Amino acid sequence: MAQTYLYRGKSNYSSDILYTYDGQYMYRGKSTYSSDILYSWNGQYVYKGKSSYTSDILYTWDGKYLYNGKSTYSSDIILTFDGQYIYRGKSTYSSDILYTVSKEYVYRGKSTYTSDILFSYDGVIPVALLVMMMQ
C-alpha cells in the first residue's frame, strides 16, 4: 500500500507533513522508522505504538463507532461516524458534530470552509486513525 501523508492545514508541502500512514502503522512526521511509530492498526483495533497485544488496544472500530479500549458496549462509544461527520459519543445530532471529513480534508465542526481545515491528506486513511491525530 502507498503511504498516506497528513499535512498541517490546507497544505501538501513536505515541510508540513505531520504524520505518515503506511497501511499498518502511523508514524510521527515523514518518518517510517519503527522508533517513530505512534499507533498500529489491524482494521479493527488501534494499538499503542508498534504492538498487537490485547493489553495495548486503545480503541475498537466497527465502521461506524469508535469504542474505548477493547469494547463494543454502547456505553464505551466515544465517536460516531456517518460517512461525512464525526460526532461526539453515540450521537448524530448536528450540535454534536466535531469534524467534517471529505476526500482530502478534515474540517473543524460542521464546515467545509477553507479556514476550518485542520488536516489535508493525500491517500487512504482509516477514520479511527484520523481521529487519533485530532486529539
mmCIF file of N, CA and C in Angstrom:
data_model
loop_
_atom_site.group_PDB
_atom_site.id
_atom_site.type_symbol
_atom_site.label_atom_id
_atom_site.label_comp_id
_atom_site.label_asym_id
_atom_site.label_seq_id
_atom_site.Cartn_x
_atom_site.Cartn_y
_atom_site.Cartn_z
ATOM 1 N N MET A 1 0.846 -1.186 0.000
ATOM 2 C CA MET A 1 0.000 0.000 0.000
ATOM 3 C C MET A 1 0.886 1.242 0.000
ATOM 4 N N ALA A 2 0.466 2.241 -0.752
ATOM 5 C CA ALA A 2 1.200 3.503 -0.814
ATOM 6 C C ALA A 2 1.061 4.254 0.505
ATOM 7 N N GLN A 3 2.037 5.073 0.782
ATOM 8 C CA GLN A 3 1.986 5.865 2.012
ATOM 9 C C GLN A 3 1.010 7.026 1.858
ATOM 10 N N THR A 4 0.338 7.322 2.958
ATOM 11 C CA THR A 4 -0.552 8.467 3.027
ATOM 12 C C THR A 4 0.053 9.459 3.994
ATOM 13 N N TYR A 5 0.074 10.717 3.600
ATOM 14 C CA TYR A 5 0.597 11.759 4.463
ATOM 15 C C TYR A 5 -0.533 12.639 4.970
ATOM 16 N N LEU A 6 -0.439 13.031 6.223
ATOM 17 C CA LEU A 6 -1.341 14.023 6.800
ATOM 18 C C LEU A 6 -0.552 15.305 6.947
ATOM 19 N N TYR A 7 -1.100 16.382 6.405
ATOM 20 C CA TYR A 7 -0.434 17.676 6.394
ATOM 21 C C TYR A 7 -1.149 18.654 7.320
ATOM 22 N N ARG A 8 -0.421 19.608 7.791
ATOM 23 C CA ARG A 8 -0.980 20.695 8.595
ATOM 24 C C ARG A 8 -1.827 21.588 7.699
ATOM 25 N N GLY A 9 -3.081 21.801 8.088
ATOM 26 C CA GLY A 9 -3.959 22.701 7.347
ATOM 27 C C GLY A 9 -4.174 22.291 5.902
ATOM 28 N N LYS A 10 -4.337 23.272 5.044
ATOM 29 C CA LYS A 10 -4.554 23.014 3.617
ATOM 30 C C LYS A 10 -3.217 23.090 2.896
ATOM 31 N N SER A 11 -2.435 22.067 3.093
ATOM 32 C CA SER A 11 -1.089 22.053 2.546
ATOM 33 C C SER A 11 -0.807 20.702 1.919
ATOM 34 N N ASN A 12 0.148 20.676 1.026
ATOM 35 C CA ASN A 12 0.680 19.414 0.532
ATOM 36 C C ASN A 12 2.199 19.525 0.382
ATOM 37 N N TYR A 13 2.760 20.442 1.181
ATOM 38 C CA TYR A 13 4.205 20.613 1.199
ATOM 39 C C TYR A 13 4.853 19.607 2.138
ATOM 40 N N SER A 14 5.949 19.077 1.721
ATOM 41 C CA SER A 14 6.692 18.104 2.521
ATOM 42 C C SER A 14 7.013 18.639 3.918
ATOM 43 N N SER A 15 7.284 19.915 4.010
ATOM 44 C CA SER A 15 7.630 20.513 5.303
ATOM 45 C C SER A 15 6.440 20.560 6.265
ATOM 46 N N ASP A 16 5.220 20.363 5.759
ATOM 47 C CA ASP A 16 4.017 20.403 6.592
ATOM 48 C C ASP A 16 3.467 19.017 6.927
ATOM 49 N N ILE A 17 4.224 17.964 6.626
ATOM 50 C CA ILE A 17 3.773 16.608 6.947
ATOM 51 C C ILE A 17 3.838 16.407 8.458
ATOM 52 N N LEU A 18 2.691 16.081 9.037
ATOM 53 C CA LEU A 18 2.601 15.816 10.472
ATOM 54 C C LEU A 18 2.710 14.325 10.782
ATOM 55 N N TYR A 19 2.109 13.496 9.906
ATOM 56 C CA TYR A 19 2.060 12.051 10.137
ATOM 57 C C TYR A 19 2.136 11.305 8.815
ATOM 58 N N THR A 20 2.643 10.071 8.883
ATOM 59 C CA THR A 20 2.711 9.177 7.740
ATOM 60 C C THR A 20 2.005 7.885 8.115
ATOM 61 N N TYR A 21 1.167 7.395 7.210
ATOM 62 C CA TYR A 21 0.463 6.132 7.426
ATOM 63 C C TYR A 21 0.807 5.184 6.283
ATOM 64 N N ASP A 22 1.209 3.961 6.620
ATOM 65 C CA ASP A 22 1.638 3.010 5.590
ATOM 66 C C ASP A 22 0.702 1.812 5.411
ATOM 67 N N GLY A 23 -0.481 1.879 5.976
ATOM 68 C CA GLY A 23 -1.418 0.770 5.864
ATOM 69 C C GLY A 23 -1.498 -0.065 7.127
ATOM 70 N N GLN A 24 -0.488 0.063 7.967
ATOM 71 C CA GLN A 24 -0.477 -0.652 9.252
ATOM 72 C C GLN A 24 -0.057 0.252 10.407
ATOM 73 N N TYR A 25 0.886 1.121 10.156
ATOM 74 C CA TYR A 25 1.440 1.957 11.222
ATOM 75 C C TYR A 25 1.251 3.445 10.916
ATOM 76 N N MET A 26 1.046 4.206 11.979
ATOM 77 C CA MET A 26 1.007 5.659 11.899
ATOM 78 C C MET A 26 2.304 6.163 12.534
ATOM 79 N N TYR A 27 3.051 6.933 11.761
ATOM 80 C CA TYR A 27 4.352 7.434 12.191
ATOM 81 C C TYR A 27 4.293 8.935 12.442
ATOM 82 N N ARG A 28 5.184 9.395 13.281
ATOM 83 C CA ARG A 28 5.347 10.823 13.520
ATOM 84 C C ARG A 28 6.114 11.421 12.337
ATOM 85 N N GLY A 29 5.606 12.522 11.785
ATOM 86 C CA GLY A 29 6.290 13.221 10.697
ATOM 87 C C GLY A 29 6.361 12.414 9.415
ATOM 88 N N LYS A 30 7.415 12.631 8.668
ATOM 89 C CA LYS A 30 7.609 11.939 7.386
ATOM 90 C C LYS A 30 8.514 10.730 7.563
ATOM 91 N N SER A 31 8.436 10.118 8.695
ATOM 92 C CA SER A 31 9.304 9.005 9.037
ATOM 93 C C SER A 31 8.602 7.675 8.813
ATOM 94 N N THR A 32 9.390 6.650 8.558
ATOM 95 C CA THR A 32 8.879 5.277 8.594
ATOM 96 C C THR A 32 9.810 4.414 9.446
ATOM 97 N N TYR A 33 10.500 5.061 10.381
ATOM 98 C CA TYR A 33 11.351 4.331 11.326
ATOM 99 C C TYR A 33 10.484 3.758 12.438
ATOM 100 N N SER A 34 10.807 2.561 12.858
ATOM 101 C CA SER A 34 9.998 1.913 13.898
ATOM 102 C C SER A 34 9.992 2.721 15.197
ATOM 103 N N SER A 35 11.026 3.480 15.451
ATOM 104 C CA SER A 35 11.060 4.295 16.671
ATOM 105 C C SER A 35 10.062 5.456 16.622
ATOM 106 N N ASP A 36 9.526 5.762 15.434
ATOM 107 C CA ASP A 36 8.569 6.859 15.274
ATOM 108 C C ASP A 36 7.125 6.381 15.134
ATOM 109 N N ILE A 37 6.879 5.093 15.375
ATOM 110 C CA ILE A 37 5.514 4.567 15.279
ATOM 111 C C ILE A 37 4.702 5.047 16.479
ATOM 112 N N LEU A 38 3.583 5.702 16.189
ATOM 113 C CA LEU A 38 2.678 6.174 17.230
ATOM 114 C C LEU A 38 1.578 5.149 17.512
ATOM 115 N N TYR A 39 1.005 4.592 16.415
ATOM 116 C CA TYR A 39 -0.124 3.672 16.526
ATOM 117 C C TYR A 39 -0.009 2.572 15.492
ATOM 118 N N SER A 40 -0.587 1.418 15.826
ATOM 119 C CA SER A 40 -0.711 0.303 14.897
ATOM 120 C C SER A 40 -2.193 0.087 14.623
ATOM 121 N N TRP A 41 -2.482 -0.425 13.439
ATOM 122 C CA TRP A 41 -3.868 -0.605 13.008
ATOM 123 C C TRP A 41 -4.007 -1.956 12.318
ATOM 124 N N ASN A 42 -5.027 -2.719 12.678
ATOM 125 C CA ASN A 42 -5.257 -4.009 12.026
ATOM 126 C C ASN A 42 -6.629 -4.098 11.360
ATOM 127 N N GLY A 43 -7.314 -2.984 11.216
ATOM 128 C CA GLY A 43 -8.628 -2.971 10.600
ATOM 129 C C GLY A 43 -9.760 -2.940 11.603
ATOM 130 N N GLN A 44 -9.458 -3.280 12.845
ATOM 131 C CA GLN A 44 -10.465 -3.245 13.905
ATOM 132 C C GLN A 44 -9.972 -2.523 15.148
ATOM 133 N N TYR A 45 -8.702 -2.715 15.468
ATOM 134 C CA TYR A 45 -8.162 -2.145 16.701
ATOM 135 C C TYR A 45 -7.063 -1.131 16.420
ATOM 136 N N VAL A 46 -7.021 -0.090 17.253
ATOM 137 C CA VAL A 46 -5.916 0.857 17.267
ATOM 138 C C VAL A 46 -5.077 0.498 18.486
ATOM 139 N N TYR A 47 -3.808 0.186 18.250
ATOM 140 C CA TYR A 47 -2.887 -0.202 19.317
ATOM 141 C C TYR A 47 -1.908 0.931 19.601
ATOM 142 N N LYS A 48 -1.431 0.961 20.816
ATOM 143 C CA LYS A 48 -0.396 1.920 21.209
ATOM 144 C C LYS A 48 0.937 1.455 20.631
ATOM 145 N N GLY A 49 1.607 2.338 19.899
ATOM 146 C CA GLY A 49 2.927 2.031 19.354
ATOM 147 C C GLY A 49 2.915 0.877 18.372
ATOM 148 N N LYS A 50 4.032 0.151 18.316
ATOM 149 C CA LYS A 50 4.183 -0.992 17.409
ATOM 150 C C LYS A 50 3.820 -2.254 18.171
ATOM 151 N N SER A 51 2.561 -2.410 18.464
ATOM 152 C CA SER A 51 2.101 -3.522 19.285
ATOM 153 C C SER A 51 0.908 -4.204 18.648
ATOM 154 N N SER A 52 0.699 -5.429 19.025
ATOM 155 C CA SER A 52 -0.526 -6.138 18.660
ATOM 156 C C SER A 52 -1.026 -6.927 19.866
ATOM 157 N N TYR A 53 -0.582 -6.500 21.053
ATOM 158 C CA TYR A 53 -1.019 -7.146 22.293
ATOM 159 C C TYR A 53 -2.375 -6.594 22.718
ATOM 160 N N THR A 54 -3.222 -7.473 23.192
ATOM 161 C CA THR A 54 -4.541 -7.068 23.670
ATOM 162 C C THR A 54 -4.437 -5.974 24.719
ATOM 163 N N SER A 55 -3.442 -6.036 25.558
ATOM 164 C CA SER A 55 -3.290 -5.037 26.618
ATOM 165 C C SER A 55 -2.948 -3.646 26.075
ATOM 166 N N ASP A 56 -2.539 -3.556 24.812
ATOM 167 C CA ASP A 56 -2.178 -2.273 24.202
ATOM 168 C C ASP A 56 -3.258 -1.720 23.279
ATOM 169 N N ILE A 57 -4.464 -2.315 23.290
ATOM 170 C CA ILE A 57 -5.552 -1.805 22.478
ATOM 171 C C ILE A 57 -6.070 -0.513 23.101
ATOM 172 N N LEU A 58 -6.055 0.555 22.311
ATOM 173 C CA LEU A 58 -6.566 1.840 22.762
ATOM 174 C C LEU A 58 -8.033 2.004 22.390
ATOM 175 N N TYR A 59 -8.382 1.593 21.155
ATOM 176 C CA TYR A 59 -9.729 1.792 20.634
ATOM 177 C C TYR A 59 -10.138 0.627 19.746
ATOM 178 N N THR A 60 -11.449 0.415 19.649
ATOM 179 C CA THR A 60 -12.038 -0.572 18.753
ATOM 180 C C THR A 60 -12.922 0.166 17.761
ATOM 181 N N TRP A 61 -12.830 -0.217 16.500
ATOM 182 C CA TRP A 61 -13.590 0.432 15.432
ATOM 183 C C TRP A 61 -14.468 -0.605 14.734
ATOM 184 N N ASP A 62 -15.744 -0.279 14.523
ATOM 185 C CA ASP A 62 -16.635 -1.213 13.826
ATOM 186 C C ASP A 62 -17.172 -0.653 12.512
ATOM 187 N N GLY A 63 -16.608 0.446 12.043
ATOM 188 C CA GLY A 63 -17.044 1.052 10.791
ATOM 189 C C GLY A 63 -17.981 2.228 10.994
ATOM 190 N N LYS A 64 -18.595 2.294 12.157
ATOM 191 C CA LYS A 64 -19.481 3.407 12.491
ATOM 192 C C LYS A 64 -19.119 4.034 13.823
ATOM 193 N N TYR A 65 -18.770 3.192 14.785
ATOM 194 C CA TYR A 65 -18.481 3.667 16.141
ATOM 195 C C TYR A 65 -17.030 3.408 16.522
ATOM 196 N N LEU A 66 -16.465 4.346 17.279
ATOM 197 C CA LEU A 66 -15.163 4.163 17.895
ATOM 198 C C LEU A 66 -15.402 3.965 19.382
ATOM 199 N N TYR A 67 -14.935 2.827 19.897
ATOM 200 C CA TYR A 67 -15.137 2.459 21.301
ATOM 201 C C TYR A 67 -13.836 2.617 22.072
ATOM 202 N N ASN A 68 -13.958 2.889 23.331
ATOM 203 C CA ASN A 68 -12.805 2.972 24.208
ATOM 204 C C ASN A 68 -12.323 1.561 24.516
ATOM 205 N N GLY A 69 -11.008 1.322 24.339
ATOM 206 C CA GLY A 69 -10.419 0.023 24.657
ATOM 207 C C GLY A 69 -10.935 -1.084 23.760
ATOM 208 N N LYS A 70 -10.866 -2.305 24.284
ATOM 209 C CA LYS A 70 -11.348 -3.482 23.543
ATOM 210 C C LYS A 70 -12.784 -3.737 23.962
ATOM 211 N N SER A 71 -13.678 -2.916 23.468
ATOM 212 C CA SER A 71 -15.072 -2.983 23.878
ATOM 213 C C SER A 71 -15.973 -2.727 22.679
ATOM 214 N N THR A 72 -17.169 -3.263 22.725
ATOM 215 C CA THR A 72 -18.208 -2.904 21.768
ATOM 216 C C THR A 72 -19.503 -2.613 22.516
ATOM 217 N N TYR A 73 -19.349 -2.233 23.775
ATOM 218 C CA TYR A 73 -20.517 -1.831 24.572
ATOM 219 C C TYR A 73 -20.917 -0.412 24.216
ATOM 220 N N SER A 74 -22.209 -0.207 24.132
ATOM 221 C CA SER A 74 -22.749 1.113 23.813
ATOM 222 C C SER A 74 -22.220 2.185 24.760
ATOM 223 N N SER A 75 -22.037 1.845 26.004
ATOM 224 C CA SER A 75 -21.559 2.818 26.996
ATOM 225 C C SER A 75 -20.111 3.242 26.749
ATOM 226 N N ASP A 76 -19.377 2.498 25.911
ATOM 227 C CA ASP A 76 -17.977 2.820 25.627
ATOM 228 C C ASP A 76 -17.778 3.526 24.290
ATOM 229 N N ILE A 77 -18.863 3.934 23.638
ATOM 230 C CA ILE A 77 -18.746 4.645 22.360
ATOM 231 C C ILE A 77 -18.222 6.055 22.611
ATOM 232 N N ILE A 78 -17.134 6.376 21.926
ATOM 233 C CA ILE A 78 -16.507 7.691 22.036
ATOM 234 C C ILE A 78 -16.962 8.599 20.900
ATOM 235 N N LEU A 79 -17.027 8.027 19.693
ATOM 236 C CA LEU A 79 -17.370 8.802 18.496
ATOM 237 C C LEU A 79 -18.241 7.983 17.553
ATOM 238 N N THR A 80 -19.026 8.692 16.760
ATOM 239 C CA THR A 80 -19.845 8.081 15.714
ATOM 240 C C THR A 80 -19.455 8.723 14.386
ATOM 241 N N PHE A 81 -19.358 7.903 13.336
ATOM 242 C CA PHE A 81 -19.037 8.406 12.003
ATOM 243 C C PHE A 81 -20.129 7.965 11.035
ATOM 244 N N ASP A 82 -20.680 8.912 10.287
ATOM 245 C CA ASP A 82 -21.763 8.586 9.358
ATOM 246 C C ASP A 82 -21.339 8.659 7.886
ATOM 247 N N GLY A 83 -20.052 8.719 7.633
ATOM 248 C CA GLY A 83 -19.556 8.818 6.262
ATOM 249 C C GLY A 83 -19.102 10.219 5.895
ATOM 250 N N GLN A 84 -19.577 11.205 6.657
ATOM 251 C CA GLN A 84 -19.173 12.593 6.420
ATOM 252 C C GLN A 84 -18.813 13.308 7.712
ATOM 253 N N TYR A 85 -19.578 13.065 8.757
ATOM 254 C CA TYR A 85 -19.368 13.775 10.017
ATOM 255 C C TYR A 85 -18.913 12.827 11.118
ATOM 256 N N ILE A 86 -18.068 13.365 11.991
ATOM 257 C CA ILE A 86 -17.663 12.665 13.206
ATOM 258 C C ILE A 86 -18.360 13.360 14.357
ATOM 259 N N TYR A 87 -19.144 12.591 15.103
ATOM 260 C CA TYR A 87 -19.961 13.115 16.196
ATOM 261 C C TYR A 87 -19.381 12.700 17.548
ATOM 262 N N ARG A 88 -19.658 13.480 18.540
ATOM 263 C CA ARG A 88 -19.288 13.180 19.916
ATOM 264 C C ARG A 88 -20.202 12.056 20.423
ATOM 265 N N GLY A 89 -19.591 10.993 20.979
ATOM 266 C CA GLY A 89 -20.353 9.901 21.577
ATOM 267 C C GLY A 89 -21.245 9.185 20.583
ATOM 268 N N LYS A 90 -22.324 8.625 21.088
ATOM 269 C CA LYS A 90 -23.283 7.899 20.245
ATOM 270 C C LYS A 90 -24.395 8.864 19.857
ATOM 271 N N SER A 91 -24.054 9.779 18.978
ATOM 272 C CA SER A 91 -24.983 10.825 18.594
ATOM 273 C C SER A 91 -24.898 11.066 17.104
ATOM 274 N N THR A 92 -25.991 11.527 16.531
ATOM 275 C CA THR A 92 -25.963 12.036 15.159
ATOM 276 C C THR A 92 -26.665 13.391 15.106
ATOM 277 N N TYR A 93 -26.689 14.070 16.253
ATOM 278 C CA TYR A 93 -27.253 15.420 16.311
ATOM 279 C C TYR A 93 -26.258 16.425 15.742
ATOM 280 N N SER A 94 -26.747 17.360 14.992
ATOM 281 C CA SER A 94 -25.911 18.388 14.396
ATOM 282 C C SER A 94 -25.064 19.119 15.443
ATOM 283 N N SER A 95 -25.623 19.322 16.614
ATOM 284 C CA SER A 95 -24.896 20.038 17.673
ATOM 285 C C SER A 95 -23.711 19.231 18.217
ATOM 286 N N ASP A 96 -23.646 17.938 17.923
ATOM 287 C CA ASP A 96 -22.555 17.086 18.402
ATOM 288 C C ASP A 96 -21.495 16.806 17.347
ATOM 289 N N ILE A 97 -21.557 17.500 16.203
ATOM 290 C CA ILE A 97 -20.556 17.304 15.157
ATOM 291 C C ILE A 97 -19.236 17.926 15.600
ATOM 292 N N LEU A 98 -18.200 17.084 15.632
ATOM 293 C CA LEU A 98 -16.858 17.550 15.985
ATOM 294 C C LEU A 98 -16.038 17.889 14.741
ATOM 295 N N TYR A 99 -16.173 17.042 13.702
ATOM 296 C CA TYR A 99 -15.362 17.187 12.498
ATOM 297 C C TYR A 99 -16.169 16.805 11.264
ATOM 298 N N THR A 100 -15.791 17.389 10.134
ATOM 299 C CA THR A 100 -16.317 17.023 8.831
ATOM 300 C C THR A 100 -15.164 16.417 8.038
ATOM 301 N N VAL A 101 -15.408 15.262 7.435
ATOM 302 C CA VAL A 101 -14.368 14.562 6.676
ATOM 303 C C VAL A 101 -14.765 14.550 5.201
ATOM 304 N N SER A 102 -13.860 15.028 4.358
ATOM 305 C CA SER A 102 -14.076 14.971 2.915
ATOM 306 C C SER A 102 -13.011 14.052 2.319
ATOM 307 N N LYS A 103 -12.948 13.994 1.020
ATOM 308 C CA LYS A 103 -11.998 13.114 0.341
ATOM 309 C C LYS A 103 -10.546 13.457 0.641
ATOM 310 N N GLU A 104 -10.279 14.722 0.926
ATOM 311 C CA GLU A 104 -8.888 15.119 1.151
ATOM 312 C C GLU A 104 -8.653 16.025 2.363
ATOM 313 N N TYR A 105 -9.730 16.423 3.055
ATOM 314 C CA TYR A 105 -9.585 17.336 4.185
ATOM 315 C C TYR A 105 -10.387 16.879 5.397
ATOM 316 N N VAL A 106 -9.914 17.332 6.557
ATOM 317 C CA VAL A 106 -10.682 17.219 7.798
ATOM 318 C C VAL A 106 -10.902 18.640 8.288
ATOM 319 N N TYR A 107 -12.170 18.979 8.514
ATOM 320 C CA TYR A 107 -12.552 20.326 8.939
ATOM 321 C C TYR A 107 -12.995 20.313 10.394
ATOM 322 N N ARG A 108 -12.839 21.414 11.055
ATOM 323 C CA ARG A 108 -13.339 21.616 12.410
ATOM 324 C C ARG A 108 -14.849 21.835 12.340
ATOM 325 N N GLY A 109 -15.600 21.073 13.128
ATOM 326 C CA GLY A 109 -17.048 21.236 13.212
ATOM 327 C C GLY A 109 -17.767 20.867 11.932
ATOM 328 N N LYS A 110 -18.969 21.402 11.784
ATOM 329 C CA LYS A 110 -19.789 21.162 10.589
ATOM 330 C C LYS A 110 -19.484 22.270 9.593
ATOM 331 N N SER A 111 -18.385 22.089 8.870
ATOM 332 C CA SER A 111 -17.900 23.143 7.999
ATOM 333 C C SER A 111 -17.148 22.558 6.821
ATOM 334 N N THR A 112 -17.140 23.289 5.736
ATOM 335 C CA THR A 112 -16.252 22.980 4.615
ATOM 336 C C THR A 112 -15.534 24.264 4.167
ATOM 337 N N TYR A 113 -15.420 25.213 5.105
ATOM 338 C CA TYR A 113 -14.692 26.445 4.824
ATOM 339 C C TYR A 113 -13.188 26.190 4.902
ATOM 340 N N THR A 114 -12.468 26.778 3.996
ATOM 341 C CA THR A 114 -11.016 26.646 3.963
ATOM 342 C C THR A 114 -10.392 27.018 5.305
ATOM 343 N N SER A 115 -10.925 28.026 5.958
ATOM 344 C CA SER A 115 -10.367 28.478 7.237
ATOM 345 C C SER A 115 -10.550 27.439 8.354
ATOM 346 N N ASP A 116 -11.425 26.455 8.158
ATOM 347 C CA ASP A 116 -11.660 25.429 9.171
ATOM 348 C C ASP A 116 -10.936 24.118 8.893
ATOM 349 N N ILE A 117 -10.056 24.082 7.893
ATOM 350 C CA ILE A 117 -9.317 22.856 7.582
ATOM 351 C C ILE A 117 -8.260 22.617 8.655
ATOM 352 N N LEU A 118 -8.330 21.452 9.285
ATOM 353 C CA LEU A 118 -7.334 21.054 10.277
ATOM 354 C C LEU A 118 -6.199 20.273 9.624
ATOM 355 N N PHE A 119 -6.577 19.332 8.740
ATOM 356 C CA PHE A 119 -5.618 18.452 8.075
ATOM 357 C C PHE A 119 -5.984 18.283 6.617
ATOM 358 N N SER A 120 -4.946 18.032 5.822
ATOM 359 C CA SER A 120 -5.101 17.565 4.449
ATOM 360 C C SER A 120 -4.475 16.181 4.422
ATOM 361 N N TYR A 121 -4.976 15.319 3.561
ATOM 362 C CA TYR A 121 -4.325 14.021 3.390
ATOM 363 C C TYR A 121 -4.406 13.616 1.936
ATOM 364 N N ASP A 122 -3.466 12.781 1.517
ATOM 365 C CA ASP A 122 -3.299 12.503 0.088
ATOM 366 C C ASP A 122 -3.481 11.041 -0.277
ATOM 367 N N GLY A 123 -4.230 10.310 0.517
ATOM 368 C CA GLY A 123 -4.455 8.905 0.222
ATOM 369 C C GLY A 123 -5.580 8.366 1.083
ATOM 370 N N VAL A 124 -5.479 7.094 1.398
ATOM 371 C CA VAL A 124 -6.496 6.436 2.212
ATOM 372 C C VAL A 124 -5.995 6.304 3.638
ATOM 373 N N ILE A 125 -6.857 6.678 4.567
ATOM 374 C CA ILE A 125 -6.520 6.534 5.983
ATOM 375 C C ILE A 125 -7.805 6.215 6.746
ATOM 376 N N PRO A 126 -7.770 5.230 7.620
ATOM 377 C CA PRO A 126 -8.968 4.883 8.390
ATOM 378 C C PRO A 126 -9.410 6.035 9.293
ATOM 379 N N VAL A 127 -10.714 6.218 9.393
ATOM 380 C CA VAL A 127 -11.266 7.267 10.254
ATOM 381 C C VAL A 127 -10.780 7.107 11.686
ATOM 382 N N ALA A 128 -10.654 5.869 12.148
ATOM 383 C CA ALA A 128 -10.188 5.621 13.522
ATOM 384 C C ALA A 128 -8.816 6.245 13.761
ATOM 385 N N LEU A 129 -7.952 6.232 12.762
ATOM 386 C CA LEU A 129 -6.632 6.843 12.913
ATOM 387 C C LEU A 129 -6.683 8.352 12.703
ATOM 388 N N LEU A 130 -7.543 8.817 11.821
ATOM 389 C CA LEU A 130 -7.705 10.273 11.659
ATOM 390 C C LEU A 130 -8.077 10.898 12.994
ATOM 391 N N VAL A 131 -8.982 10.259 13.686
ATOM 392 C CA VAL A 131 -9.425 10.766 14.981
ATOM 393 C C VAL A 131 -8.270 10.822 15.973
ATOM 394 N N MET A 132 -7.391 9.852 15.926
ATOM 395 C CA MET A 132 -6.236 9.836 16.832
ATOM 396 C C MET A 132 -5.368 11.076 16.635
ATOM 397 N N MET A 133 -5.266 11.535 15.423
ATOM 398 C CA MET A 133 -4.421 12.675 15.117
ATOM 399 C C MET A 133 -5.044 13.990 15.551
ATOM 400 N N MET A 134 -6.328 13.984 15.827
ATOM 401 C CA MET A 134 -7.006 15.206 16.232
ATOM 402 C C MET A 134 -7.091 15.379 17.735
ATOM 403 N N GLN A 135 -6.585 14.438 18.467
ATOM 404 C CA GLN A 135 -6.672 14.514 19.930
ATOM 405 C C GLN A 135 -5.518 15.292 20.502
#
